[in-house]
Tab-separated table of C-alpha atoms in Angstrom:
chain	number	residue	atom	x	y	z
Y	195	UNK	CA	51.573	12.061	22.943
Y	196	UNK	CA	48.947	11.651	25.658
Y	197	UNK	CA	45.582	10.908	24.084
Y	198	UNK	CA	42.188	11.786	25.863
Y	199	UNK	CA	39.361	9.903	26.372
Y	200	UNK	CA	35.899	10.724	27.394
Y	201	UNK	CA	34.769	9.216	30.465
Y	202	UNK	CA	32.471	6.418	30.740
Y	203	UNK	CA	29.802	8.514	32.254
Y	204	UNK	CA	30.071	11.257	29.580
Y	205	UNK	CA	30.109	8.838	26.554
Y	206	UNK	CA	26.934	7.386	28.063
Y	207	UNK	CA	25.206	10.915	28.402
Y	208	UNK	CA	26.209	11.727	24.780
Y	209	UNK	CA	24.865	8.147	23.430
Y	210	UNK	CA	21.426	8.884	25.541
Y	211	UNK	CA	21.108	12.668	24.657
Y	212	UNK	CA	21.651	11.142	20.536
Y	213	UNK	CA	19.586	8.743	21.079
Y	214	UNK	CA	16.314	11.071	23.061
Y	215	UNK	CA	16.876	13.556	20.024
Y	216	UNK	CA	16.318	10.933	17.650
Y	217	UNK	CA	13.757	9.397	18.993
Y	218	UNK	CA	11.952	12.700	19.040
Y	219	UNK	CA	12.353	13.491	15.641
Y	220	UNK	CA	11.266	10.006	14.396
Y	221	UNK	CA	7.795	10.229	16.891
Y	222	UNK	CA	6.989	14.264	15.300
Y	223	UNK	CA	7.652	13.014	11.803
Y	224	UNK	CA	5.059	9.570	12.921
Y	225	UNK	CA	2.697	11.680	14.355
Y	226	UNK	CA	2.027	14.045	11.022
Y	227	UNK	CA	1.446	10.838	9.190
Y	228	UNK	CA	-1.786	9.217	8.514
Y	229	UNK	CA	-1.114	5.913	8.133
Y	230	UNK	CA	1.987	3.409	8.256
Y	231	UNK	CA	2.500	2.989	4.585
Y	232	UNK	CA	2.922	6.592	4.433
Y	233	UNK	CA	5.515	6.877	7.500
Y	234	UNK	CA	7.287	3.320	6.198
Y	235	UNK	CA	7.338	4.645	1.947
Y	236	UNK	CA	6.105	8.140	2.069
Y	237	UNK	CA	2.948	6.798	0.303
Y	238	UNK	CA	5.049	5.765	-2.704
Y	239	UNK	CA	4.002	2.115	-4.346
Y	240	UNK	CA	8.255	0.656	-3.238
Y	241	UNK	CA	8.878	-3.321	-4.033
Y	242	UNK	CA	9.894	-5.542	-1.758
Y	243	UNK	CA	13.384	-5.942	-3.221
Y	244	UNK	CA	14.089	-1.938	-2.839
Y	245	UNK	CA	12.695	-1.725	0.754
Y	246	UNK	CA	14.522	-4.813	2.061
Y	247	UNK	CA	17.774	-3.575	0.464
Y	248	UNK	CA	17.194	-0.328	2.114
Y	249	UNK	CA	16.626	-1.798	5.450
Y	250	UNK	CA	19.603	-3.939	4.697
Y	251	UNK	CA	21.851	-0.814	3.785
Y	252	UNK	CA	20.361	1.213	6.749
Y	253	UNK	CA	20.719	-1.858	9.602
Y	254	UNK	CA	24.206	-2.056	8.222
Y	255	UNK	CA	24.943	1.265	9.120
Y	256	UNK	CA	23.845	1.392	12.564
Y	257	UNK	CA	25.559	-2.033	13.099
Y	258	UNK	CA	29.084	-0.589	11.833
Y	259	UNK	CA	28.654	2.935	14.129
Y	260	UNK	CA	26.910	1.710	17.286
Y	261	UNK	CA	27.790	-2.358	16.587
Y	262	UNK	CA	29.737	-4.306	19.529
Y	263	UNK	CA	32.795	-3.395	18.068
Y	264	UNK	CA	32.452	-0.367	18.430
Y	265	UNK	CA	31.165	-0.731	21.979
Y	266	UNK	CA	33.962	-2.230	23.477
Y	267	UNK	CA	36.459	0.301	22.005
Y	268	UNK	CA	34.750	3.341	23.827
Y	269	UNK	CA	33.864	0.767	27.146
Y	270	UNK	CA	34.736	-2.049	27.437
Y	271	UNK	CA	33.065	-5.078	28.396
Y	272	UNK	CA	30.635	-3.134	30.386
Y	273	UNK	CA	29.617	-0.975	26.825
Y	274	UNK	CA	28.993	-4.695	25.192
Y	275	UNK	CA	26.498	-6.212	27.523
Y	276	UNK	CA	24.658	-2.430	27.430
Y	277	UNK	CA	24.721	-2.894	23.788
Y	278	UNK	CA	23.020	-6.881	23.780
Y	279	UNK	CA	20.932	-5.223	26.099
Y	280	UNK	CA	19.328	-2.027	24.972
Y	281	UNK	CA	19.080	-3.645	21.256
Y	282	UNK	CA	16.454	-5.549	22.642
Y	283	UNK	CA	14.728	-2.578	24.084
Y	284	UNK	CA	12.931	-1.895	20.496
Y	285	UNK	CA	10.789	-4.466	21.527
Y	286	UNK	CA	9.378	-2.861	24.671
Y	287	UNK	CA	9.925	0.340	23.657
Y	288	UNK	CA	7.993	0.476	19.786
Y	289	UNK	CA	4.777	-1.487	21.424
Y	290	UNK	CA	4.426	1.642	23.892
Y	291	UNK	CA	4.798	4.788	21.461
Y	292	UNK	CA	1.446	3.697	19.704
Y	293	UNK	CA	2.974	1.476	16.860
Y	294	UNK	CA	1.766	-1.831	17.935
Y	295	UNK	CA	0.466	-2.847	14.401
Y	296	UNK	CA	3.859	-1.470	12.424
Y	297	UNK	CA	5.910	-3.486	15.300
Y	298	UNK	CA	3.993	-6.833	14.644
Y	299	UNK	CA	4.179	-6.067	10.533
Y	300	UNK	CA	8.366	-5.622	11.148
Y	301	UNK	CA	8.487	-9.056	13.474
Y	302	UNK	CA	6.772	-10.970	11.104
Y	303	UNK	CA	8.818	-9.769	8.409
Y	304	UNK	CA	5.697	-8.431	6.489
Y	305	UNK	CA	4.822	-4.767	4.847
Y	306	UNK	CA	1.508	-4.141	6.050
Y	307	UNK	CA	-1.334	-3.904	3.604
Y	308	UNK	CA	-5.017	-2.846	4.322
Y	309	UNK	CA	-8.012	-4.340	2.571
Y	310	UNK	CA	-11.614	-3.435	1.673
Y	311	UNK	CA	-13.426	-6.401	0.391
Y	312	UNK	CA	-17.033	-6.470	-0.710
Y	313	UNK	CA	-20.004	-7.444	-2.861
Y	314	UNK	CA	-23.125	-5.987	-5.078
Y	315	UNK	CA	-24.861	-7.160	-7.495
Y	316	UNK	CA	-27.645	-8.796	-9.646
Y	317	UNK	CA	-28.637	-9.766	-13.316
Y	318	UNK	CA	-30.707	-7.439	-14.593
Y	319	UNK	CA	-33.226	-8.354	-17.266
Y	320	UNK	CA	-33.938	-4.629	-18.205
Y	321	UNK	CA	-37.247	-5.879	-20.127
Y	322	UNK	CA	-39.010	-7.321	-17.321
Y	323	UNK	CA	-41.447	-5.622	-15.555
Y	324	UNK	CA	-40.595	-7.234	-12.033
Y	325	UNK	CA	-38.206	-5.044	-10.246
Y	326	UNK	CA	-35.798	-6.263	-7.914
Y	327	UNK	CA	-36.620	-5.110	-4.239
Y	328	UNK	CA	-35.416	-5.888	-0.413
Y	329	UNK	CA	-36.965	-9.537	-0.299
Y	330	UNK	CA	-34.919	-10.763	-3.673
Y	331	UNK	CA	-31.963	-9.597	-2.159
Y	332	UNK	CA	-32.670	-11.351	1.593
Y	333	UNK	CA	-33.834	-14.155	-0.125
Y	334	UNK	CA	-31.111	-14.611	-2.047
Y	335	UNK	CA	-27.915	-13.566	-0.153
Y	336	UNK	CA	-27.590	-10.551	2.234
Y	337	UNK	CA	-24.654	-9.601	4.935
Y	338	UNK	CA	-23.501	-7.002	6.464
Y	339	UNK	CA	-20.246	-7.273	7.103
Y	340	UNK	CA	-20.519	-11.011	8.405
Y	341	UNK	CA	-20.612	-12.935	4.874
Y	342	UNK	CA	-17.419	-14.809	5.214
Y	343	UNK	CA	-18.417	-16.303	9.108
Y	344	UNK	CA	-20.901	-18.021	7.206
Y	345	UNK	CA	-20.203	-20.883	4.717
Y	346	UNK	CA	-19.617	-19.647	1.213
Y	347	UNK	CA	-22.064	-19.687	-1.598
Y	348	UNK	CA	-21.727	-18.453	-5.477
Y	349	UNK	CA	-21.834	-15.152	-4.671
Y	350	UNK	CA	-19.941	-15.052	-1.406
Y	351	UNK	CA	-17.029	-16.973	-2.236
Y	352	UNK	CA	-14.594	-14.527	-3.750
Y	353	UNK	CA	-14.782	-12.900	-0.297
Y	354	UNK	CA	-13.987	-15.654	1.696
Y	355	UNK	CA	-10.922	-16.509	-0.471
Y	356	UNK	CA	-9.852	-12.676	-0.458
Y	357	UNK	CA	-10.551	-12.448	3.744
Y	358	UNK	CA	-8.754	-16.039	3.486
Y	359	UNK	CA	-5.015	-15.333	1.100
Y	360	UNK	CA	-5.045	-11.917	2.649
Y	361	UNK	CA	-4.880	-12.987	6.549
Y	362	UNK	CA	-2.027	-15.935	5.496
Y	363	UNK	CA	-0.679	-12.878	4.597
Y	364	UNK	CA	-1.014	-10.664	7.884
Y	365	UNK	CA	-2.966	-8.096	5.846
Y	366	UNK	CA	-5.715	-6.304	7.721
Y	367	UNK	CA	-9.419	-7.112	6.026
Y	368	UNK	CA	-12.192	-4.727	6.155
Y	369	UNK	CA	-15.697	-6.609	4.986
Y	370	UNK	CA	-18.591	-4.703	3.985
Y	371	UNK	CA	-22.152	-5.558	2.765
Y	372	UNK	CA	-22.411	-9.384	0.349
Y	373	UNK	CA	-24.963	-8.386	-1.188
Y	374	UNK	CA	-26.703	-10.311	-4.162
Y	375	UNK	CA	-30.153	-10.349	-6.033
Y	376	UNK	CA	-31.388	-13.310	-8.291
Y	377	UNK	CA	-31.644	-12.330	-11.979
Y	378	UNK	CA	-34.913	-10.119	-12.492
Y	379	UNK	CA	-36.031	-6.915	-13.827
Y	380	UNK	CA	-34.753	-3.356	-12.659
Y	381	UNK	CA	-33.252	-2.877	-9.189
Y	382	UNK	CA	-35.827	-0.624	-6.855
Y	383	UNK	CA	-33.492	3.204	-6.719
Y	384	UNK	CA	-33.870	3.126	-2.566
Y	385	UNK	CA	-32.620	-0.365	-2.719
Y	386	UNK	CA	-29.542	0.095	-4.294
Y	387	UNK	CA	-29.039	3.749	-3.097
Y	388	UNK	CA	-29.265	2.100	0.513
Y	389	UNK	CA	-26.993	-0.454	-0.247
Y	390	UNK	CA	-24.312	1.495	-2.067
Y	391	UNK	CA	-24.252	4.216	0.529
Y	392	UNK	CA	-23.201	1.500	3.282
Y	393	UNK	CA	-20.677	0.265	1.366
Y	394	UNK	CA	-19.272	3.891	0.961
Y	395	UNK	CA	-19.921	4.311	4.613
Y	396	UNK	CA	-17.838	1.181	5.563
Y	397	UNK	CA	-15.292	2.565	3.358
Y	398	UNK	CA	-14.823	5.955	4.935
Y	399	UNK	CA	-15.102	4.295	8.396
Y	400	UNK	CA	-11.614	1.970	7.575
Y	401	UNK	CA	-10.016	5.211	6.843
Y	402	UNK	CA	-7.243	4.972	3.972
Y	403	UNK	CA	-6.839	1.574	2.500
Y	404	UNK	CA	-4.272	0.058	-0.049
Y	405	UNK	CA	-6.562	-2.357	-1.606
Y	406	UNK	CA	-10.628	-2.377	-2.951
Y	407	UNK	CA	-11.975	-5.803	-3.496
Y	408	UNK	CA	-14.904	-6.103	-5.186
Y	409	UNK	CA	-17.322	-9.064	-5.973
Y	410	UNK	CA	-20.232	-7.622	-8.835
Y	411	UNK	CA	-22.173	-9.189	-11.520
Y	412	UNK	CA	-21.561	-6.142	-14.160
Y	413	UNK	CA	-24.847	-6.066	-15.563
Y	414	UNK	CA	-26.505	-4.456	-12.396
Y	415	UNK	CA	-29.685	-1.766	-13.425
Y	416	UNK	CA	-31.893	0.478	-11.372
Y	417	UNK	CA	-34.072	2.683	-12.318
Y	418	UNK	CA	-32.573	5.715	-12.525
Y	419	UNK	CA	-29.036	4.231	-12.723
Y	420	UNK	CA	-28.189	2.346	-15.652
Y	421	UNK	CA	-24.680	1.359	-14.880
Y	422	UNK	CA	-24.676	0.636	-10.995
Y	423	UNK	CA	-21.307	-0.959	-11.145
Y	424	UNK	CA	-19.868	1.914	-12.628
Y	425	UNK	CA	-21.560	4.288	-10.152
Y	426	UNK	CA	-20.292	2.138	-7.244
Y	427	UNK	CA	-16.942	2.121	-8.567
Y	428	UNK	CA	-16.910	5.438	-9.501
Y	429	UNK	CA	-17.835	6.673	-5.987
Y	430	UNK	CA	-15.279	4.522	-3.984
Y	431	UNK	CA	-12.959	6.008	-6.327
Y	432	UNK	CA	-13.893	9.758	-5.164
Y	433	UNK	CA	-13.238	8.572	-1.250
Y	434	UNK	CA	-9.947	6.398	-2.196
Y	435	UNK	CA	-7.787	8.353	-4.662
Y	436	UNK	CA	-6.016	7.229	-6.690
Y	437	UNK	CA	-2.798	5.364	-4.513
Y	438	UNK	CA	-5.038	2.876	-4.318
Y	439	UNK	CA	-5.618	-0.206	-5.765
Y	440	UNK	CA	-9.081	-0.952	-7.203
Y	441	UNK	CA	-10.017	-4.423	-8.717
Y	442	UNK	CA	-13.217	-6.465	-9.404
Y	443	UNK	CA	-14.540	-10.144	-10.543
Y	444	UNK	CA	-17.044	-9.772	-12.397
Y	445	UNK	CA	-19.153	-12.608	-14.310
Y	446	UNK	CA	-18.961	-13.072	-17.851
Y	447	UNK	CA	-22.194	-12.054	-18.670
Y	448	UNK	CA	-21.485	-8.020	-18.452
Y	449	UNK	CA	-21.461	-4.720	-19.741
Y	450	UNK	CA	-18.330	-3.456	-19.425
Y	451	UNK	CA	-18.643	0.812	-19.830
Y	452	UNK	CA	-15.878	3.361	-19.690
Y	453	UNK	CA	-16.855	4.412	-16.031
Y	454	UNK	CA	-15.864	1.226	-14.748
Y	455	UNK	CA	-12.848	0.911	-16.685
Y	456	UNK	CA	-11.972	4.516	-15.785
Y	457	UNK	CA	-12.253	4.446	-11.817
Y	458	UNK	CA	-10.700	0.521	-11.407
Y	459	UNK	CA	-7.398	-0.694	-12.054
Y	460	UNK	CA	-8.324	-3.779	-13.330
Y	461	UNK	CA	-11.615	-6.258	-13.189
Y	462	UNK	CA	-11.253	-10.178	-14.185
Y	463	UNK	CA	-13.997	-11.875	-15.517
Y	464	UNK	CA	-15.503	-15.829	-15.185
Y	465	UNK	CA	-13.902	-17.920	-18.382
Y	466	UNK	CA	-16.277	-20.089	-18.079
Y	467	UNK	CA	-19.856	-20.764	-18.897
Y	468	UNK	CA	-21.668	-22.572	-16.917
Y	469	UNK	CA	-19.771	-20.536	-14.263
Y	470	UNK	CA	-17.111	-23.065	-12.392
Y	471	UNK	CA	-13.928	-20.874	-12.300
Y	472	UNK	CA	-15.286	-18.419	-9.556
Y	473	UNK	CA	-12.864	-19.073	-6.834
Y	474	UNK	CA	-10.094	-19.699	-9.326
Y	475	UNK	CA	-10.764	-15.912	-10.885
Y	476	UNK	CA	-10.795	-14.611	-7.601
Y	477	UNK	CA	-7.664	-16.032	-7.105
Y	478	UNK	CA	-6.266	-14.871	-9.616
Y	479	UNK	CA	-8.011	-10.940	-8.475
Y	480	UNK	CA	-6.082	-10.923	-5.450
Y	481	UNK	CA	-2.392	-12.290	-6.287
Y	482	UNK	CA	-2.727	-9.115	-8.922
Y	483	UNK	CA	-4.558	-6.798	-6.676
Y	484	UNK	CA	-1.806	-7.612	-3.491
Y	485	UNK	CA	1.538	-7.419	-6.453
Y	486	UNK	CA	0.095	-3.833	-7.655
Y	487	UNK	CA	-0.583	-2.623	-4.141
Y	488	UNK	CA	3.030	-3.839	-3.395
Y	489	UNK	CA	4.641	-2.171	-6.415
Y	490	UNK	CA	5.543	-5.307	-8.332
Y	491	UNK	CA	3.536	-4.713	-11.307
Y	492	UNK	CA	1.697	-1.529	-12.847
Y	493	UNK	CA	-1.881	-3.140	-14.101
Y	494	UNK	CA	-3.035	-1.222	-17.403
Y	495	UNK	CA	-6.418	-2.543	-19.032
Y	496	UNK	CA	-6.854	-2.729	-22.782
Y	497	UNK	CA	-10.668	-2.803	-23.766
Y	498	UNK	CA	-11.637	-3.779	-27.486
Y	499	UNK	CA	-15.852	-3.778	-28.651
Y	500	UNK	CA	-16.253	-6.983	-30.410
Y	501	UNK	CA	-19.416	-5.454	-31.562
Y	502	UNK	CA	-21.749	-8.783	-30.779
Y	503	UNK	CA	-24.771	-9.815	-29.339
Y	504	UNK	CA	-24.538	-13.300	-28.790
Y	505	UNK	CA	-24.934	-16.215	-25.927
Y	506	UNK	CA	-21.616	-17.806	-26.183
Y	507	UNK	CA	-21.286	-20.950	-24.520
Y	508	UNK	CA	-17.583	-22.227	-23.231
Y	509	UNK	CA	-18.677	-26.131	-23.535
Y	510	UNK	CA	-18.897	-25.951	-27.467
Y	511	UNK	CA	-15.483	-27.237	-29.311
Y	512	UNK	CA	-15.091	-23.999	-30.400
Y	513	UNK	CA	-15.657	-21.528	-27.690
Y	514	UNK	CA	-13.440	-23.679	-25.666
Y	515	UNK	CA	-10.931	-23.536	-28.195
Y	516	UNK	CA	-10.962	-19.330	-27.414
Y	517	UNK	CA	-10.650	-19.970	-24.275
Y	518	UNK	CA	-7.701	-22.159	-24.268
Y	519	UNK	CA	-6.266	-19.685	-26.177
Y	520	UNK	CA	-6.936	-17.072	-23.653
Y	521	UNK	CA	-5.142	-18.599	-21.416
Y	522	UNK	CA	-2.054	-19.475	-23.888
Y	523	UNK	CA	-1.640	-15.619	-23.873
Y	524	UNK	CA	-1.334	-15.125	-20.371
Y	525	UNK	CA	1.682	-16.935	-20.663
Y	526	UNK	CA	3.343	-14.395	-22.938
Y	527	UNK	CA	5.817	-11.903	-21.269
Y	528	UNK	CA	3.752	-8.572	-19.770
Y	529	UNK	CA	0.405	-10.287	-19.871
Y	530	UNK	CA	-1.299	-10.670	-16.206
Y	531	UNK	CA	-5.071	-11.232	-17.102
Y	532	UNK	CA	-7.024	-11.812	-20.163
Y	533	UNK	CA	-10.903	-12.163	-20.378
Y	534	UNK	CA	-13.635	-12.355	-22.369
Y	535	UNK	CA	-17.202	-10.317	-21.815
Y	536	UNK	CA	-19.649	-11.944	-23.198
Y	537	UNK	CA	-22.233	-9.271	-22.879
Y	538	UNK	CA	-25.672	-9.753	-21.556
Y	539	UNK	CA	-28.562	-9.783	-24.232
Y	540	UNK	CA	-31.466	-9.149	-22.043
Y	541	UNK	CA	-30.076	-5.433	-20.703
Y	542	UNK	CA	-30.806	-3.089	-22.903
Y	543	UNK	CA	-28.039	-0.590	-21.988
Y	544	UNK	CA	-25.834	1.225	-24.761
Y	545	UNK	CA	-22.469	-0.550	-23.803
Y	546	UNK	CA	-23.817	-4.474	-23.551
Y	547	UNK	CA	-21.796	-5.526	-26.779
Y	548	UNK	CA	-19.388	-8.205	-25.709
Y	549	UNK	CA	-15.632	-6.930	-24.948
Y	550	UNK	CA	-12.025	-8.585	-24.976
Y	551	UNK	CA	-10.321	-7.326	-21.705
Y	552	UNK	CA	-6.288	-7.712	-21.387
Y	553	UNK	CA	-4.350	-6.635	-18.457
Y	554	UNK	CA	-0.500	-5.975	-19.175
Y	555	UNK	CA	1.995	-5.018	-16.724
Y	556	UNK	CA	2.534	-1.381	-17.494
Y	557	UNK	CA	2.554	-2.122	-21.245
Y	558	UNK	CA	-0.841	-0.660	-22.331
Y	559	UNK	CA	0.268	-0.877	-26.133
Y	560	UNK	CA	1.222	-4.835	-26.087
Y	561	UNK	CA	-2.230	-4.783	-24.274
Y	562	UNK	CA	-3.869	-3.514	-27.132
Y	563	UNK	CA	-2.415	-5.532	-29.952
Y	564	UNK	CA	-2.998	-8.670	-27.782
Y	565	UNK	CA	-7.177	-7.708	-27.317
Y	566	UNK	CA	-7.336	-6.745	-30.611
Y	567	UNK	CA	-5.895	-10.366	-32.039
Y	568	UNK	CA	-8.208	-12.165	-29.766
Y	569	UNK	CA	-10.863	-9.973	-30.826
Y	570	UNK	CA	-10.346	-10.789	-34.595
Y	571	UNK	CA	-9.851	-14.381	-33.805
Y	572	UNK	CA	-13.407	-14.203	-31.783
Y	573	UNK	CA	-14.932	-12.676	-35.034
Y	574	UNK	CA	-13.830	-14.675	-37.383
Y	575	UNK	CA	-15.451	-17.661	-35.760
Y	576	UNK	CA	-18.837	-15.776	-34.710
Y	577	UNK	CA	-20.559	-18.457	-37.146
Y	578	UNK	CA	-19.404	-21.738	-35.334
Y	579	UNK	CA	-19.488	-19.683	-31.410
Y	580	UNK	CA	-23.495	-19.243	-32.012
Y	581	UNK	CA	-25.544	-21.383	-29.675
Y	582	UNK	CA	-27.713	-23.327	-32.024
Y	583	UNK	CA	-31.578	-22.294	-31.233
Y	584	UNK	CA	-34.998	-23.732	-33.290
Y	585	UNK	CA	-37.235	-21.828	-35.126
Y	586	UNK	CA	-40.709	-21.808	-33.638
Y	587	UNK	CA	-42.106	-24.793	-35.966
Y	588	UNK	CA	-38.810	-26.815	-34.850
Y	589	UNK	CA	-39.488	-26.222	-31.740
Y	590	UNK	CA	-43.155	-27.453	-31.773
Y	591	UNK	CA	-42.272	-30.190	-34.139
Y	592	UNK	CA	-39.629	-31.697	-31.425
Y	593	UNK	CA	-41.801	-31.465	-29.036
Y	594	UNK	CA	-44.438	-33.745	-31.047
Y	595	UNK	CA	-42.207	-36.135	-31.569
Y	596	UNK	CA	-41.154	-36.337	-28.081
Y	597	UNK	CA	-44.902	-36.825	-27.048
């Protein structure tokens, strides 16, 4: 039985004619996309285990249909060195169709991840009658968009170790305003109207991101806005959706409200007081921020009202003890972040109670019974946590006796 075979000029016409055709589909269906993550995943949070074993499966394929093996059946030796060569065509070929940035992502064997990082924020001491205005905030720290080319400073430095872990990681960094007031009274409305809106602005500008960043205080007041972090959060929210992945540091001194719990994955707060875990919590923000943006882990927040007032200071025996503790149940399975508010005494806003914030991995019920047992073990020591303070005549009296 005679068998027939295609000739070596028609087998190439077929392979180009396959290859044209699906090369056209793949640019239409690139074109109607907005961004990589949504030509790469659809827009879907995938891990890294399911997308390299889906690139695994799919390279397989093409290897076992257009492979060498398969080369030299239908040519020859002639059909093997046009296979070494045109493999290596992808990298001419992607560069010139307008990928550039998914090309260097697939090189460097990275999924690329876009990030907004910024800061706003001040301690407001709602009973003064000094309001915060333009020359607290430029006296204290003020960029726009240029904080982290200039050496780091309290309020700065969770943005220089976000711009810093994310480009070790070949993520793309977006920096807004760094922004920050020293404590005082209310915050002037056209101040932080002004600097909100160019935050927002810098936001829409970057188009869609995968990650929010955000450096606040939490106990931020203007006049007409009584929770500014929750306004700021609430608004980024509107012009992000909800793919993506919102997350804060905020100090410990804050009032955590339901708007910023509602419009924000997760927010971290300082352990300590005095405050010397600020890089380490911002650490700790972005490793969770980049694993949920990823798809590794789900972030749910549990937030429990200790229903206190207090100064609570982490040097004393025993607040140090709760804090030790703390960190003892991040260790247990499901736990990614726990923190305590403290609360902050001198802003008289209805939600300034201190808090017990746990962030579980998609387990919102083990979040719950884990805030509500540090809670209870935070109450039942309320007498020994107090900061010790002088009456008036104790006070006077010292100071006689150190005269």
């Amino acid at each position: 039985m005679n068998k027939t075979y295609l000739t070596a000029q028609s087998s190439i016409t077929i392979v180009i004619l396959v290859g044209i055709l699906f090369i056209g589909i793949g640019y239409l269906n690139y074109k109607k996309t907005t961004n990589n993550k949504n030509y790469i995943v659809g827009n879907r949070k995938e891990s890294i285990f399911s997308l390299t074993t889906s690139l695994t499966a799919s390279a397989l394929g093409a290897w076992i249909l257009f492979g060498p093996a398969s080369a030299a059946t239908w040519g020859g030796i002639g059909a093997v060195i046009g296979y070494a060569v045109t493999a290596r065509l992808e990298n001419v070929v992607i560069p010139g169709l307008g990928t550039t940035e998914l090309f260097n992502g697939y090189i460097k064997g990275v999924i690329i991840v876009k990030v907004f990082i910024a800061c706003l924020g001040t301690e407001t001491n709602t009973f003064s009658n000094l309001p915060t205005g333009w020359k607290t905030f430029e006296e204290t720290m003020l960029f726009y968009g240029d904080a982290t080319d200039n050496e780091p400073n309290t309020f700065s430095l969770p943005l220089h170790i976000w711009r810093k872990r994310s480009e070790e990681r070949n993520y793309e960094v977006i920096e807004s305003v760094a922004a920050f007031a020293q404590p005082g009274g209310k915050t002037l409305d056209s101040v932080y109207e002004d600097l909100r809106d160019k935050v927002l602005s810098d936001l829409r500008s970057a188009g869609e991101v995968d990650i929010v960043l955000l450096s606040l205080h939490g106990a931020m007041t203007a006049e007409s806005y009584e929770d500014c972090e929750g306004d700021l959060i609430s608004c980024i929210r509107e012009i992000v959706g909800d793919q993506t992945v919102i997350a804060a540091e905020l100090d410990l001194h804050c009032s955590v409200t339901p708007k910023m719990v509602k419009n924000s994955n997760f927010f971290v707060t300082f352990k300590l007081y005095p405050h010397t875990d600020i890089g380490a919590r911002a650490e700790e923000v972005f490793e969770l921020a980049s694993s949920a943006a990823l798809g590794a882990i789900s972030p749910k927040m549990s937030v429990l009202d200790c229903h206190m007032i207090n100064k609570f200071r982490t040097s004393n025996p025993q607040m140090a003890e709760i804090v030790s503790y703390m960190g003892e149940l991040e260790s247990e399975e499901g736990i990614l972040s726990v923190s305590f508010a403290h609360g902050f005494p001198w802003q008289d806003v209805p939600h300034t109670t201190a808090k017990v914030l746990v962030v579980s991995d998609d387990n919102e019920e083990k979040g719950n019974i884990v805030a509500a047992g540090l809670r209870d073990r935070i109450w039942k020591a309320r007498d020994e946590l107090v900061q010790p303070t002088l009456s008036i005549d104790e006070a006077l009296s010292s100071i006689k006796e150190k005269s």
